[in-house]
Amino acid sequence: MTLDKKNSINNILEEKRIFPPSKKFAENSNISTQEELLSLKKQASDNPIQFWESFAKSELDWFEPFQTVLDNENAPFFKWFKEGKLNITYNCLDRHIKRGLGGKTALIWEGEPGDSKKYTYEELLKEVCRAANALKAIGVKKGDLVCIYMPMIPEAMFAMLACARIGAPHSVVFGGFSSEALKDRLIDGNARYVITADGGFRKDKVIELKQAVDAAIENGADKVVEKVVVVQRTKKNISMVDDRDLWWHELVKDQKDQCEPEIMSSEDRLFILYTSGSTGKPKGVVHTTGGYNLWSHLTFKWIFDLKDDDIYWCTADVGWITGHSYIVYGPLSNGATTLMYEGVPRRSNLGAFWEIVQKYKVSIFYTAPTAIRAFMKSGREIPDKYNLESLRLLGTVGEPINPEAWMWYKDVIGKDKCPIVDTWWQTETGGVMISPLPGVVATKPGSATFPLPGIEVEIVDKDGDKVKENEGGYLIIKKPWPGMMRTIHGNSKRYLESYWEYISFKGEKNVYFAGDGARIDEDGYIWIMGRVDDVISVSGHRLGTMEIESALVSHKSVAESAVVGKKDDLKGEVIVAFVSLEKDVNGSSELVEDLKKHVVNEIGIIAKPEKIIISDSLPKTRSGKIMRRILRSLAGGEKISGDISTLEDSSVLEKLKELS
Ligand code: WTA
């Protein structure tokens, strides 16, 4: 693990501009004064238990109240609101209908080919109940894991909520993952049920989801999967397996549109979501019901400054945590109107996003820096063609945003009147941890600003000592919070090792290590510097270098491989793989293409290496450890600095320099 400056740290070091919220925005915002914010922070630090208790009581509806706010007896396996009983779908749907909002639009959906649908809260509840009853009818029981492998269509949301309605945890797998990656996740989670579609539309192509499910089952997931439910989306021909595959529309059509919410304990699992870490196997991050409900709800409310008539749009996919917390649970728990789009901007329609903003008068827009950089590259003429007047608040998530992209977003999309909330968080944190509150906090381009009330962070060195102002260090979180992950599915040892035992903290126990580097400036603003572990972020998607290395090594021609990230203007980072081949195999351009294809088959298109460099050997220390630091410099075309005396054979370096 290194604290090198591989990310956009250089250009953010000099950033001095500061933008307070406009008077108009501040006046109308839900939290509008420094006093309010400071008072929240003070309450949280003076008496955290009371702080969380009061929000849990005021913001959520409970079927039975909790007695214990935080149980830290078995820390860091924390329990929140232990005795409380609730159902997140009740908080997302029923309670809004009960208070007369049944006719409010809950979901606006836009398909890539231009078809669209709207659902009111009442309609959404009915769809969810029908789906929930259908799941029960095929045998799904409370506690059974259901895998959802779907395009961005309304049924993906119905499926997630239907699972939550009946107490079956979901495991959503992003539709861009390959059948191999899906298979691993199905087996790891022991998912007996899969909900998928005949395909989905993305970039004017059809993604063949059902075929991938079939292949995953054929190649090993047959030992866990019993039933596959298929939504008809593309109407392309697919094969259905007797006694295993069922059509969604046939299954739900005769179901009752009422389904009592299952009474869940606060600590019952709500979902597993796989994410990448430092080691080869993806981690199934476990989130539970009460704490996650509160944190996704509260962060959405604070950060997006929701008003009754807002049209809110988060462009993420429900296959990622951002989609879970800020397309589905956070917005619905707050009674917002949330928009879902099946596609992404594509060559044939670079203005797709702005067309949607104009069409639906989107007022809050939340996207990723990589998308903003792509828009910048294709020029302001495209967004300038659309009416973006409805926008009042902009957000970003997923990776550090470079100040130029931030300024462009503010000027070209926000017309200099929308505050920008740069939100830092992770799959593991359940919801946003560091972000400006838009009506109160003056923003600096590229800084996620301050932790939210209740969240305590610090930047430390590898011994756990606090670093000086403006010095880079490891980002840690010092106190538990309700939305935190509970464990890694089936691997509590890895949970402890990855997050809680990585750095030895002086005298402090139960401190969460996020895996990111950061610094705090003279005004207390936090600047995220990127991952400090072996995780690469390609267009904001987290990928473990070891995961890609194992994929490469599983190819018959590969003896050894080392994968590093290379800085990229558009994607943040791209993947560069160094590979040595088995004896008697010749490196050819066909083999390089074949290896790229192999990685796509093993993991998915998001993991495709940008470049594969074939070399006789890789730079290693005398003890046999590959020196990635050197490979990173080589990939980035930088001078190799630092100590190379531990290198076993320095001639390797010369050869690699020629190849890179
Ligand atoms: C990175 C996505 C800088 C970070 C919600 C983190 C960010 C990882 C930001 C989590 C941000 C997320 N500024 N970096 N605003 N937001 N990251 O689990 O490295 O897919 O550890 O969750 O994304 O990625 P994940």
XYZ file of C-alpha atoms and ligand atoms in Angstrom:
685
model
C 0.000 0.000 0.000
C 1.452 3.351 -0.945
C 0.545 6.918 -0.424
C 1.800 8.009 -3.800
C 0.216 10.853 -5.647
C -1.162 8.824 -8.482
C -4.429 10.739 -8.553
C -5.331 14.255 -9.369
C -3.699 15.514 -6.234
C -1.305 17.750 -8.103
C -3.867 20.068 -9.581
C -5.943 20.196 -6.432
C -3.015 21.181 -4.250
C -3.082 24.696 -5.591
C -6.836 25.165 -5.626
C -7.806 28.281 -3.697
C -11.174 29.314 -5.144
C -14.142 29.221 -2.808
C -17.847 29.542 -3.625
C -20.425 30.246 -0.940
C -24.004 29.197 -1.754
C -26.026 31.937 -3.414
C -28.244 33.965 -1.108
C -31.319 32.728 -2.913
C -30.372 29.079 -2.524
C -29.346 29.492 1.098
C -32.542 31.307 2.055
C -34.712 28.507 0.759
C -32.654 25.558 1.881
C -33.747 23.105 4.577
C -30.602 23.647 6.605
C -29.734 27.238 5.894
C -27.552 28.612 8.654
C -24.151 27.849 10.108
C -25.795 27.840 13.543
C -28.134 25.020 12.542
C -25.298 22.971 11.126
C -23.010 23.614 14.088
C -25.780 22.748 16.479
C -26.344 19.423 14.693
C -22.627 18.677 14.834
C -22.466 19.634 18.485
C -25.413 17.421 19.391
C -23.726 14.574 17.535
C -20.421 14.955 19.316
C -21.845 15.728 22.781
C -24.239 12.839 22.801
C -24.083 10.637 19.737
C -26.531 8.098 21.116
C -29.206 10.693 21.690
C -28.444 12.240 18.314
C -29.034 9.003 16.399
C -31.952 8.036 18.599
C -33.838 11.219 17.887
C -33.365 10.935 14.110
C -34.247 7.244 14.063
C -37.470 8.107 15.880
C -38.388 11.200 13.933
C -37.456 10.062 10.430
C -38.496 6.405 10.329
C -41.675 4.539 11.140
C -41.138 1.508 13.365
C -43.596 -1.351 13.924
C -41.966 -1.853 17.299
C -39.628 0.621 18.968
C -35.967 -0.074 19.637
C -34.500 0.031 23.141
C -30.802 0.025 22.363
C -29.487 2.648 19.973
C -26.013 1.175 19.546
C -24.814 -2.171 20.780
C -21.018 -2.175 20.674
C -20.457 -5.208 22.833
C -18.995 -7.191 19.983
C -17.385 -4.258 18.164
C -16.653 -3.752 15.320
C -19.676 -5.960 14.680
C -21.923 -3.110 15.710
C -25.683 -3.398 16.048
C -28.015 -0.457 15.605
C -31.556 -0.031 16.947
C -31.423 -3.703 17.917
C -34.917 -4.449 19.199
C -36.650 -2.253 16.635
C -38.950 -3.788 14.041
C -39.619 -2.193 10.685
C -39.815 -2.754 6.975
C -37.949 -0.400 4.674
C -40.650 -0.654 2.000
C -43.201 0.597 4.504
C -40.996 3.650 5.004
C -40.460 4.001 1.248
C -44.084 3.504 0.156
C -46.987 2.867 2.540
C -46.332 5.714 4.916
C -46.357 8.311 2.129
C -49.660 6.969 0.852
C -51.057 7.108 4.397
C -50.197 10.767 4.608
C -51.988 11.503 1.330
C -49.115 11.337 -1.145
C -50.374 8.256 -2.986
C -50.957 10.274 -6.141
C -47.471 11.795 -6.188
C -45.116 10.492 -8.862
C -42.620 8.163 -7.231
C -40.786 6.927 -10.304
C -40.214 8.425 -13.721
C -38.582 5.964 -16.048
C -37.054 6.674 -19.423
C -35.979 3.800 -21.661
C -33.033 4.124 -23.993
C -35.127 3.753 -27.174
C -37.352 6.595 -25.946
C -40.215 4.717 -24.304
C -41.141 5.974 -20.863
C -43.369 5.323 -17.874
C -44.438 6.976 -14.650
C -45.627 5.405 -11.413
C -47.305 7.154 -8.529
C -46.559 6.014 -4.991
C -49.826 4.096 -5.014
C -49.022 2.403 -8.311
C -45.493 1.609 -7.238
C -46.735 -0.048 -4.058
C -49.105 -2.206 -6.100
C -46.345 -3.265 -8.490
C -44.101 -4.102 -5.549
C -46.821 -6.091 -3.805
C -47.628 -8.076 -6.948
C -43.958 -8.875 -7.405
C -43.617 -9.741 -3.711
C -46.560 -12.149 -3.923
C -45.070 -13.666 -7.075
C -41.792 -14.289 -5.292
C -43.642 -15.937 -2.448
C -45.542 -18.063 -4.953
C -42.333 -19.526 -6.354
C -41.109 -20.350 -2.878
C -38.955 -17.387 -1.832
C -38.909 -17.120 1.951
C -37.694 -14.590 4.461
C -33.900 -14.805 4.589
C -33.461 -16.348 1.093
C -30.978 -14.440 -1.046
C -32.341 -13.276 -4.398
C -29.934 -12.188 -7.110
C -31.085 -9.345 -9.354
C -29.223 -9.086 -12.681
C -31.152 -6.569 -14.673
C -31.086 -3.570 -16.944
C -32.251 -0.202 -15.654
C -35.955 -0.834 -16.040
C -38.739 -0.245 -13.495
C -38.885 -3.962 -12.736
C -35.359 -3.718 -11.285
C -36.724 -1.339 -8.667
C -39.885 -3.433 -8.174
C -37.712 -6.514 -7.685
C -35.477 -4.892 -5.072
C -38.444 -3.565 -3.138
C -40.377 -6.836 -3.507
C -37.468 -8.687 -1.917
C -37.327 -6.161 0.906
C -41.110 -6.420 1.312
C -40.928 -10.132 2.101
C -37.622 -10.041 3.959
C -35.538 -11.736 1.277
C -32.175 -9.966 1.026
C -31.222 -8.989 -2.502
C -27.873 -9.187 -4.199
C -27.935 -6.909 -7.211
C -25.229 -7.693 -9.754
C -24.474 -4.935 -12.255
C -25.649 -5.932 -15.745
C -22.198 -5.156 -17.164
C -20.597 -8.030 -15.258
C -19.904 -11.190 -17.236
C -21.461 -14.593 -16.638
C -18.287 -15.722 -14.854
C -18.471 -12.800 -12.423
C -22.179 -13.465 -11.961
C -21.504 -17.142 -11.278
C -19.009 -16.308 -8.525
C -21.485 -13.963 -6.880
C -24.361 -16.452 -7.131
C -22.284 -19.182 -5.533
C -20.722 -16.979 -2.866
C -24.119 -15.676 -1.791
C -25.864 -19.026 -2.198
C -28.572 -17.339 -4.266
C -31.380 -19.761 -4.996
C -33.329 -17.283 -7.080
C -32.345 -14.982 -9.925
C -34.397 -12.183 -11.409
C -33.177 -11.082 -14.823
C -34.455 -9.871 -18.201
C -34.324 -11.117 -21.761
C -31.909 -8.232 -22.270
C -31.516 -4.512 -21.892
C -30.715 -1.593 -24.172
C -27.403 0.159 -23.725
C -25.510 2.276 -26.227
C -27.860 1.204 -29.028
C -27.059 -2.441 -28.388
C -28.820 -5.234 -26.577
C -27.055 -6.672 -23.546
C -27.777 -10.373 -23.376
C -28.502 -10.838 -19.717
C -30.456 -14.074 -19.870
C -27.717 -15.777 -21.863
C -25.226 -14.764 -19.197
C -27.480 -16.208 -16.484
C -27.786 -19.473 -18.445
C -24.009 -19.671 -18.822
C -23.425 -18.880 -15.140
C -25.787 -21.683 -14.146
C -24.305 -24.139 -16.638
C -20.793 -23.380 -15.444
C -21.349 -24.113 -11.797
C -24.132 -22.006 -10.310
C -26.551 -24.897 -10.891
C -25.591 -26.080 -7.438
C -27.311 -23.065 -5.914
C -29.844 -21.588 -8.364
C -33.301 -23.122 -8.467
C -35.508 -20.587 -10.248
C -34.947 -17.809 -12.751
C -37.557 -15.111 -13.305
C -37.263 -13.293 -16.629
C -38.661 -9.853 -17.413
C -39.488 -9.268 -21.044
C -37.737 -6.128 -22.195
C -36.130 -6.536 -25.617
C -38.409 -9.337 -26.891
C -35.389 -10.964 -28.438
C -35.478 -14.704 -28.708
C -34.089 -16.441 -25.647
C -34.363 -19.997 -24.438
C -36.394 -20.816 -21.360
C -35.572 -23.897 -19.325
C -38.580 -25.958 -18.195
C -39.220 -26.046 -14.450
C -36.523 -23.455 -13.852
C -37.295 -20.323 -15.883
C -40.467 -18.298 -15.493
C -41.691 -15.150 -17.217
C -42.155 -12.222 -14.845
C -45.290 -10.964 -16.625
C -46.981 -14.344 -16.405
C -46.019 -14.693 -12.779
C -47.204 -11.309 -11.549
C -50.327 -10.894 -13.631
C -52.708 -12.751 -11.331
C -51.089 -11.793 -8.069
C -52.881 -9.647 -5.511
C -51.703 -6.062 -5.369
C -51.550 -6.137 -1.610
C -48.853 -7.765 0.456
C -48.320 -7.101 4.118
C -44.764 -6.007 4.795
C -42.732 -8.641 6.604
C -41.876 -7.525 10.135
C -38.099 -7.232 10.047
C -35.671 -6.800 12.896
C -33.485 -3.780 12.558
C -30.422 -5.979 12.139
C -31.986 -8.360 9.594
C -30.124 -8.304 6.313
C -31.495 -6.000 3.658
C -28.940 -6.726 0.975
C -25.505 -7.910 -0.032
C -23.610 -5.918 -2.627
C -20.319 -7.136 -4.035
C -17.423 -4.769 -4.370
C -13.723 -5.035 -5.096
C -10.980 -5.003 -2.544
C -7.278 -5.632 -2.357
C -7.480 -9.384 -2.734
C -8.734 -11.449 -5.644
C -12.239 -12.307 -4.576
C -14.968 -9.637 -4.552
C -16.401 -8.907 -1.141
C -20.098 -9.297 -0.385
C -20.749 -6.174 1.686
C -23.638 -6.792 4.071
C -26.134 -4.057 4.960
C -28.990 -4.446 7.402
C -32.401 -2.861 7.602
C -32.768 -0.166 10.266
C -29.380 1.533 10.168
C -29.217 1.555 6.380
C -32.754 2.901 6.120
C -31.911 5.746 8.454
C -28.600 6.646 6.853
C -29.770 6.538 3.211
C -32.832 8.555 4.233
C -31.077 11.164 6.313
C -28.155 11.763 3.963
C -30.525 12.157 1.026
C -32.587 14.649 2.976
C -29.601 16.693 4.158
C -27.533 16.719 1.004
C -30.179 17.076 -1.681
C -32.208 19.670 0.205
C -35.406 18.029 -0.976
C -38.558 20.057 -1.668
C -42.012 18.629 -2.454
C -41.886 19.448 -6.143
C -38.316 18.389 -6.873
C -37.601 16.025 -9.734
C -34.496 14.196 -8.699
C -32.251 12.225 -11.002
C -29.248 10.097 -10.138
C -27.607 8.677 -13.258
C -26.026 5.664 -11.569
C -27.040 2.068 -12.183
C -28.939 0.156 -9.501
C -26.145 -2.409 -9.734
C -23.938 -0.088 -7.669
C -24.385 1.266 -4.165
C -25.181 4.728 -5.537
C -28.204 3.247 -7.268
C -29.282 1.411 -4.115
C -29.039 4.397 -1.788
C -29.787 7.299 -4.119
C -32.100 5.973 -6.831
C -34.155 3.596 -4.721
C -34.061 3.729 -0.924
C -32.990 7.292 -0.024
C -35.327 9.135 -2.415
C -38.326 6.854 -1.830
C -37.948 6.910 1.935
C -38.187 10.701 1.660
C -41.209 10.603 -0.659
C -39.268 12.125 -3.559
C -39.838 11.746 -7.280
C -36.900 9.723 -8.548
C -35.959 9.342 -12.178
C -34.377 6.259 -13.683
C -32.794 6.089 -17.131
C -32.027 2.858 -18.920
C -29.223 4.127 -21.113
C -26.117 6.272 -21.012
C -25.079 9.063 -23.376
C -23.869 7.455 -26.603
C -22.446 8.473 -29.929
C -25.884 8.593 -31.537
C -27.204 10.811 -28.747
C -24.614 12.777 -26.808
C -27.322 15.082 -25.508
C -29.354 12.225 -23.971
C -28.925 13.446 -20.395
C -29.809 17.056 -21.146
C -32.792 16.005 -23.211
C -34.100 14.179 -20.154
C -33.375 17.120 -17.835
C -35.339 19.349 -20.209
C -38.170 16.876 -20.771
C -38.866 16.207 -17.099
C -37.663 19.511 -15.651
C -35.146 17.761 -13.459
C -34.201 19.966 -10.512
C -31.576 17.861 -8.705
C -28.983 16.038 -10.777
C -26.401 13.596 -9.407
C -23.733 12.069 -11.617
C -20.088 10.952 -11.780
C -16.958 12.992 -12.575
C -16.121 10.660 -15.459
C -19.418 11.596 -17.132
C -18.723 15.291 -16.596
C -15.279 14.941 -18.158
C -16.817 13.179 -21.163
C -19.352 16.012 -21.566
C -16.552 18.549 -21.363
C -14.682 16.747 -24.075
C -17.617 16.721 -26.475
C -18.105 20.439 -26.004
C -20.577 22.818 -24.407
C -22.514 23.190 -27.679
C -24.338 19.984 -26.800
C -25.780 20.948 -23.375
C -26.241 24.516 -24.614
C -28.905 23.261 -27.023
C -31.184 22.302 -24.147
C -33.137 24.197 -21.549
C -31.515 23.351 -18.218
C -33.234 26.128 -16.244
C -35.022 23.653 -13.969
C -31.738 22.527 -12.358
C -31.113 23.925 -8.890
C -28.642 21.509 -7.320
C -25.864 19.356 -8.780
C -23.994 16.457 -7.248
C -21.032 14.223 -8.016
C -19.882 10.889 -6.679
C -17.497 8.039 -7.256
C -14.029 9.518 -7.685
C -12.149 12.730 -7.089
C -13.365 15.489 -9.364
C -10.685 17.664 -10.909
C -11.241 21.400 -10.432
C -11.631 22.093 -14.182
C -14.434 19.552 -14.462
C -16.039 20.987 -11.313
C -15.935 24.517 -12.758
C -17.328 23.351 -16.080
C -20.173 21.545 -14.311
C -20.923 24.659 -12.302
C -20.823 27.063 -15.248
C -22.110 25.098 -18.227
C -24.663 22.825 -16.571
C -25.455 24.777 -13.406
C -25.368 28.214 -15.107
C -23.498 29.426 -12.081
C -26.570 29.234 -9.873
C -26.537 25.645 -8.635
C -24.434 24.585 -5.674
C -22.358 21.464 -6.249
C -22.284 18.703 -3.700
C -19.189 16.526 -4.107
C -20.098 13.483 -2.050
C -17.494 11.048 -0.749
C -18.578 7.623 0.379
C -18.327 3.899 -0.371
C -20.332 0.711 -0.789
C -19.282 -0.056 2.758
C -20.529 3.200 4.271
C -24.091 2.745 2.973
C -24.526 6.460 2.401
C -22.583 9.676 1.947
C -20.057 10.518 4.665
C -18.332 13.670 3.477
C -20.224 16.332 1.546
C -21.170 19.981 1.701
C -24.687 20.809 2.851
C -25.645 22.927 -0.135
C -27.325 25.817 1.648
C -24.609 26.346 4.206
C -21.156 25.211 3.171
C -18.975 27.264 0.843
C -17.450 24.874 -1.674
C -13.968 24.599 -3.130
C -13.656 22.926 -6.541
C -12.346 19.399 -5.973
C -12.973 19.170 -2.240
C -15.749 17.074 -0.693
C -15.538 19.650 2.147
C -16.613 18.343 5.584
C -17.976 15.205 7.225
C -21.734 15.136 7.758
C -23.089 15.606 11.278
C -22.417 12.466 13.306
C -19.398 11.450 11.217
C -15.901 11.885 12.601
C -12.968 11.510 10.261
C -9.248 11.987 10.627
C -6.198 11.723 8.397
C -3.417 9.615 9.891
C -0.104 8.021 8.960
C 0.514 4.294 8.965
C 1.055 4.256 12.718
C -2.258 5.926 13.304
C -0.822 9.322 14.197
C -2.675 12.354 12.972
C -0.809 14.007 10.104
C -0.168 17.728 9.813
C -2.340 20.170 7.924
C -2.159 19.666 4.165
C -0.144 16.477 4.537
C -1.478 13.380 2.819
C -2.449 10.379 4.917
C -4.974 7.594 5.375
C -8.609 8.506 5.760
C -10.190 6.919 8.813
C -13.616 7.120 10.424
C -13.512 7.253 14.171
C -17.015 6.496 15.271
C -19.616 3.983 14.136
C -22.603 5.264 12.149
C -25.950 3.596 11.427
C -25.408 2.943 7.695
C -22.091 1.170 8.090
C -21.572 -2.278 6.601
C -22.053 -5.049 9.128
C -19.638 -7.646 7.774
C -18.446 -9.330 4.603
C -20.779 -12.145 3.693
C -19.254 -15.428 4.821
C -15.942 -13.847 5.778
C -15.946 -11.900 9.002
C -12.168 -12.336 9.252
C -11.724 -10.367 6.069
C -14.077 -7.707 7.427
C -11.821 -7.272 10.442
C -8.591 -7.370 8.488
C -9.585 -5.058 5.648
C -11.241 -2.303 7.602
C -10.492 -2.459 11.290
C -7.025 -3.897 11.748
C -5.134 -2.477 8.841
C -3.472 0.405 10.560
C -2.417 0.264 14.174
C -3.998 3.220 15.850
C -2.422 4.619 18.920
C -4.607 3.484 21.751
C -7.759 3.698 19.655
C -9.821 0.689 18.862
C -12.561 0.245 16.333
C -11.415 2.815 13.877
C -12.550 2.277 10.306
C -9.967 2.436 7.537
C -11.557 3.503 4.267
C -8.783 2.601 1.823
C -8.519 6.187 0.572
C -5.819 8.782 0.973
C -6.753 12.368 1.795
C -5.504 15.630 3.220
C -7.144 18.392 5.232
C -6.319 21.969 4.316
C -5.856 25.058 6.474
C -9.628 25.706 6.489
C -10.472 22.148 7.476
C -11.598 21.110 3.978
C -11.043 17.475 3.061
C -9.427 16.635 -0.273
C -9.697 12.996 -1.286
C -6.558 11.781 -3.047
C -7.771 8.391 -4.271
C -7.264 4.789 -3.231
C -4.165 3.831 -1.352
C -4.686 0.102 -1.737
C -4.636 -2.130 -4.795
C -7.959 -0.880 -6.037
C -8.236 0.912 -9.372
C -11.081 3.227 -10.237
C -11.999 3.089 -13.924
C -14.739 5.599 -14.695
C -15.570 5.474 -11.001
C -15.957 1.676 -11.035
C -13.954 -0.073 -8.383
C -11.762 -2.921 -9.570
C -9.197 -4.875 -7.607
C -5.840 -5.323 -9.359
C -5.685 -8.874 -7.988
C -9.076 -9.649 -9.488
C -7.804 -8.712 -12.946
C -4.506 -10.483 -12.359
C -6.286 -13.723 -11.439
C -8.396 -13.378 -14.580
C -5.245 -13.024 -16.702
C -3.428 -15.862 -15.028
C -6.400 -18.147 -15.631
C -5.589 -17.878 -19.370
C -3.546 -20.857 -20.507
C -0.787 -18.731 -22.056
C -0.140 -16.518 -19.047
C 2.455 -17.372 -16.424
C 2.349 -14.245 -14.337
C 0.738 -10.853 -14.403
C 0.764 -7.537 -12.601
C -1.923 -4.933 -13.093
C -1.642 -1.235 -12.355
C -3.727 1.884 -12.884
C -2.625 4.625 -15.244
C -3.958 8.150 -14.961
C -6.465 8.995 -17.671
C -8.082 12.327 -18.430
C -11.474 10.848 -19.120
C -11.807 7.722 -17.038
C -9.716 8.777 -14.043
C -7.659 5.628 -14.406
C -7.269 2.915 -17.019
C -5.915 -0.593 -16.596
C -2.420 -1.501 -17.747
C -1.421 -5.147 -17.414
C 2.111 -6.499 -17.488
C 2.145 -10.138 -18.433
C 4.791 -12.827 -18.732
C 3.903 -15.844 -20.819
C 4.212 -19.594 -20.359
C 7.252 -21.242 -21.914
C 7.063 -21.622 -25.676
C 4.219 -19.150 -26.096
C 4.903 -16.236 -28.376
C 3.485 -12.815 -27.663
C 1.533 -11.590 -30.680
C -1.022 -8.863 -31.212
C -3.661 -11.604 -31.574
C -2.705 -12.946 -28.169
C -2.987 -9.466 -26.649
C -6.492 -9.124 -28.078
C -7.344 -12.589 -26.872
C -6.159 -11.726 -23.358
C -8.273 -8.583 -23.305
C -11.272 -10.622 -24.396
C -10.493 -13.171 -21.734
C -10.591 -10.517 -18.987
C -13.910 -9.235 -20.341
C -15.282 -12.778 -20.203
C -14.005 -13.374 -16.708
C -15.119 -10.075 -15.147
C -16.935 -7.807 -17.567
C -16.383 -5.021 -20.040
C -15.513 -2.512 -17.288
C -12.348 -4.515 -16.539
C -10.964 -4.542 -20.090
C -7.272 -3.579 -19.965
C -6.403 -0.538 -22.010
C -2.946 -1.926 -22.621
C -1.242 -5.271 -22.150
C 2.527 -5.331 -22.114
C 4.123 -8.708 -22.640
C 7.513 -9.159 -21.076
C 9.838 -12.081 -20.357
C 9.875 -11.221 -16.700
C 8.469 -8.730 -14.226
C 10.460 -6.563 -11.829
C 10.681 -8.350 -8.501
C 12.367 -7.917 -5.194
C 14.801 -10.567 -4.042
C 12.029 -12.073 -1.970
C 9.943 -12.449 -5.126
C 7.451 -9.619 -4.650
C 6.468 -7.769 -7.816
C 7.430 -4.098 -7.512
C 4.230 -2.418 -8.599
C 5.518 1.015 -7.810
C 7.946 0.606 -10.705
C 5.267 -0.724 -13.004
C 3.010 2.196 -12.160
C 5.751 4.629 -13.116
C 6.456 2.726 -16.311
C 2.782 2.615 -17.276
C 2.399 6.307 -16.596
C 5.497 7.169 -18.623
C 7.064 8.679 -15.517
C 10.656 8.587 -14.411
C 11.353 5.760 -12.024
C 12.190 7.289 -8.720
C 12.787 5.849 -5.284
C 14.823 2.911 -4.218
C 15.385 0.200 -6.810
C 18.211 -1.498 -4.995
C 15.914 -4.292 -3.835
C 15.276 -5.244 -7.451
C 16.477 -8.771 -8.117
C 17.492 -8.208 -11.724
C 17.818 -4.632 -12.864
C 18.104 -5.575 -16.541
C 14.355 -6.329 -16.436
C 13.798 -2.651 -16.005
C 15.667 -1.693 -19.143
C 13.726 -4.202 -21.205
C 10.419 -3.018 -19.772
C 11.265 0.590 -20.512
C 11.591 -0.315 -24.165
C 8.277 -2.153 -24.164
C 6.139 0.367 -22.278
C -14.067 6.753 -4.428
C -19.152 4.709 -4.568
C -13.278 11.102 -4.340
C -13.223 6.475 -3.207
C -20.116 5.597 -3.779
C -14.017 5.412 -2.489
C -14.566 9.210 -4.241
C -14.583 4.621 -3.632
C -15.730 9.995 -4.081
C -15.851 3.908 -3.278
C -15.583 11.418 -4.086
C -16.282 7.892 -4.021
N -14.336 11.920 -4.207
N -13.356 9.769 -4.356
N -16.611 12.243 -3.981
N -16.775 9.150 -3.949
N -14.952 7.918 -4.214
O -17.725 1.534 -3.229
O -11.979 5.969 -3.628
O -18.126 2.085 -5.667
O -13.232 4.603 -1.649
O -18.813 3.620 -3.808
O -14.841 5.592 -4.648
O -16.403 3.293 -4.403
P -17.789 2.548 -4.303
